[in-house]
Backbone as a ProteinNet text record, in pm:
[ID]
protein_1_A
[PRIMARY]
VEFIDCDDSIQTEASGGGAVRSKCSKGLENLKLEWGRFEMCRQWLHACKECTGWNLVMDTRDLFFQRHPFASLEDAAVV
[TERTIARY]
85.2	0	89.7	64.1	139.7	58.5	118.2	50.5	74.4	-30.7	-21.5	-107.2	-94.5	-178.7	-322.6	-416	-558.1	-600.6	-707.7	-766.1	-807.9	-787.2	-822.7	-970.7	-1055.8	-1200.1	-1239.6	-1154.2	-1188.9	-1108.5	-1023.5	-944.4	-1025.7	-1039.7	-1104.7	-1023.7	-1040.9	-971.9	-1021.8	-1148.6	-1207.3	-1153.2	-1095.4	-1046.4	-916.4	-855.5	-736.8	-605.2	-602.9	-479.9	-371	-250.8	-140	-81.1	27.5	102.7	22.8	-59.8	-134.6	-272.1	-342.7	-480.4	-491.8	-385.4	-391.8	-341.5	-316.8	-267.3	-377.9	-374	-468.4	-389.2	-456.7	-395.9	-404.1	-298.8	-299.9	-415	-495.1	-612.4	-740	-725.6	-840.4	-823.1	-787.4	-755	-872.6	-994.8	-1113.4	-1160.4	-1082.6	-1116.3	-996.5	-1013.1	-905	-878.3	-762	-723.1	-823.5	-888.5	-986.1	-1098.2	-1137.7	-1244.6	-1189	-1078.4	-1018.6	-979.4	-944.6	-904.3	-1017.8	-1142.8	-1255.6	-1272.3	-1251.5	-1257.1	-1140.7	-1022	-907.7	-939.1	-997.8	-1035.4	-1137.5	-1236.1	-1337.1	-1270.9	-1175.6	-1106	-1020.8	-949.7	-866.1	-952	-1063.2	-1150.8	-1214.1	-1250.2	-1309.1	-1208	-1081.5	-976	-934.4	-962.6	-922.8	-1032	-1013.8	-1114.6	-1124.8	-1019.1	-1022.8	-1089.7	-1108.3	-1165.9	-1317.6	-1377.5	-1521.4	-1596.6	-1526.3	-1592.1	-1627.2	-1668.8	-1700.6	-1572.5	-1584	-1467.2	-1508.5	-1411.1	-1433.1	-1323.1	-1360.7	-1264.8	-1271.8	-1156.6	-1157.5	-1026.2	-1028.8	-908.8	-864	-753.2	-712.5	-671.4	-649.5	-613.7	-729.9	-852.3	-970.3	-1049.2	-982.2	-1053.6	-1011.8	-1111.1	-1086.3	-1196.7	-1160.1	-1258.8	-1285.3	-1411.3	-1447.8	-1493	-1523.9	-1555.9	-1540.8	-1549.6	-1534.5	-1642.6	-1604.7	-1703.4	-1799.2	-1765.8	-1850.2	-1917.1	-1903.7	-1953.7	-2103.6	-2181.9	-2327.3	-2377.2	-2286.2	-2324.9	-2324.3	-2412	-2415.3	-2288.2	-2263.5	-2150.8	-2167.2	-2068.8	-2077.2	-2095.3	-2053	-2064.5	-2208.8	-2295.9	-2435.3	-2531.8	-2482.2	-2568.4	-2588
-116.9	0	123.2	208.9	334	443.1	510	614.4	750.6	831.8	969	1055.9	1187.4	1277.1	1266.2	1270.7	1263.3	1389.9	1378.5	1492.5	1597.9	1723.1	1832.7	1832.2	1777.5	1779.6	1695.8	1602.9	1521.5	1559.1	1658.6	1704.7	1803	1773	1864.2	1868.9	1973.5	1981	1873.4	1836.6	1735.5	1595.6	1574.7	1440.7	1406.4	1500.3	1469.9	1495.7	1491.4	1516.6	1418.8	1467	1381.9	1305.8	1234.7	1164.5	1052	981.9	869.5	913.1	990.4	1029.3	1113.2	1172.7	1254.4	1178.3	1047.8	966.4	879.7	861.9	777	683.2	586.4	495.6	558.1	545	598.9	536.5	621.4	577.2	586.4	602.8	617.1	743.3	850.8	975.4	1036.2	992.8	1047.1	959.8	856.8	768.5	757.9	798	780.8	631.4	595.3	454.5	370.8	429.7	354.5	299.1	372.5	330.6	274.6	326.8	282.6	136.4	83.3	-58	-151.2	-111.1	-194.9	-194	-79.8	-72.2	-149.5	-141.6	-219.2	-368.1	-414.5	-556.2	-594	-507.4	-535	-550.2	-462.5	-468.8	-594.8	-629.8	-750.7	-874.9	-882.8	-999.5	-1007	-893.3	-890.7	-939.4	-903.8	-942.7	-1089.2	-1149	-1287.3	-1382.5	-1445.9	-1535.9	-1666.5	-1705.6	-1826.8	-1803.4	-1679	-1645.3	-1645.8	-1763.6	-1777.5	-1811.1	-1829.3	-1863.3	-1739	-1763.1	-1652.9	-1580.1	-1453.8	-1378.1	-1288.6	-1250.7	-1167.6	-1063.4	-938	-828.3	-772.7	-766.8	-726.1	-662.7	-598.3	-545	-650.6	-714.7	-828.7	-790.4	-664.8	-625.8	-645.6	-643.2	-649.9	-779.3	-884	-1004.8	-1125.3	-1203.6	-1329.9	-1425.9	-1532.9	-1630.9	-1731.2	-1757.2	-1862.4	-1987	-1971.9	-2085.3	-2040.2	-2132.8	-2103.1	-2002.8	-1887.3	-1783.5	-1818.6	-1917.4	-1952.1	-2088.7	-2151.4	-2287.4	-2299.5	-2199.6	-2209.9	-2159.7	-2115.1	-2063.8	-2175.2	-2161.8	-2258.2	-2246.3	-2347.1	-2344.7	-2223.8	-2136.8	-2014.2	-2042.6	-2159	-2192.7	-2217.5	-2250.8	-2279.8	-2168.4	-2065.3	-1953	-1856.7
0	0	0	-95	-102.6	-33.9	64.7	139.8	77.8	74.9	28	120.4	106	183.7	135.1	229.3	194.5	120.5	45.4	-23.8	78.1	44.6	135.5	172.7	86.8	112.5	233.6	278.6	394.6	518	506	618.9	703	830.2	923.1	1051.3	1127.9	1256.2	1351	1339.2	1426.8	1399	1279.9	1245.4	1315.7	1383.2	1461.5	1390.3	1259.3	1184.9	1224.3	1234.7	1275.3	1158.3	1187.2	1083.4	1018.1	1093.5	1038.4	991.5	1070.8	1039.6	912.8	867	746	623.2	637	526.4	469.4	338.7	267.2	177.1	123.9	28.7	-110.2	-188.9	-324	-402.3	-465.7	-539.1	-456.9	-326.9	-237.5	-151.9	-216.5	-145.7	-71.8	-104	-37.4	78.4	113.2	225.1	318.3	441.9	539	554.4	604.8	614.2	691.6	793.1	872	784.5	679.3	588.5	459.3	413.9	288.5	289.8	406.3	413.8	372	397.8	356.8	204.8	143.1	-3.5	-64.6	-3.7	-52.8	-47.9	61.1	72.5	-33.6	-57.3	-159.8	-296.1	-327.4	-456	-466.5	-358.2	-360.1	-379.8	-309.2	-322.2	-461.1	-516.7	-651	-755.4	-736.6	-831.5	-815.6	-701.1	-672.9	-718.3	-831.8	-887	-808.1	-735.5	-654.7	-519.3	-480.9	-349.4	-358.9	-343.2	-362.9	-235.1	-124.2	1.8	82.3	204.3	294.5	330.9	364.9	410.8	525.5	604.9	721.8	725.1	727.8	735.5	876.9	944.6	1084.4	1124.3	1236.3	1299	1399.9	1375.3	1457.7	1599.6	1626.7	1763.4	1860.2	1809.3	1895.2	1875.6	1835	1795.6	1877.9	1919	1987.6	1945.3	1874.1	1829.6	1941	1966.6	2060.8	1986.6	1857.1	1771.2	1626	1534.5	1392	1350.1	1294.4	1262.9	1149	1067.9	954.2	969.5	1083.6	1103	1077	1110.4	1094.7	959.4	873.1	740.8	637.2	539.1	428.8	345.8	264.3	173.1	81.2	74.6	-4.5	-152.8	-199.4	-340.9	-382.8	-288.9	-324.5	-288.1	-222.4	-180.9	-294.5
[MASK]
+++++++++++++++++++++++++++++++++++++++++++++++++++++++++++++++++++++++++++++++

């Protein structure tokens, strides 16, 4: 991921600024990294023709699995 400065249209004093908060991913200059990562995942999954099952996008710092997250879901190939 190549980082660049975010578009001025999304810069506000309330957003906190700083070294990280003012950076965006190249090509997604209108989405701060907190939101841009979801669009990046959508693009990666769309480009991956072998990725046909369920997927989960998450921040791993706040995650603890107590059981398989997809165990109760139907086979994604038949849905």
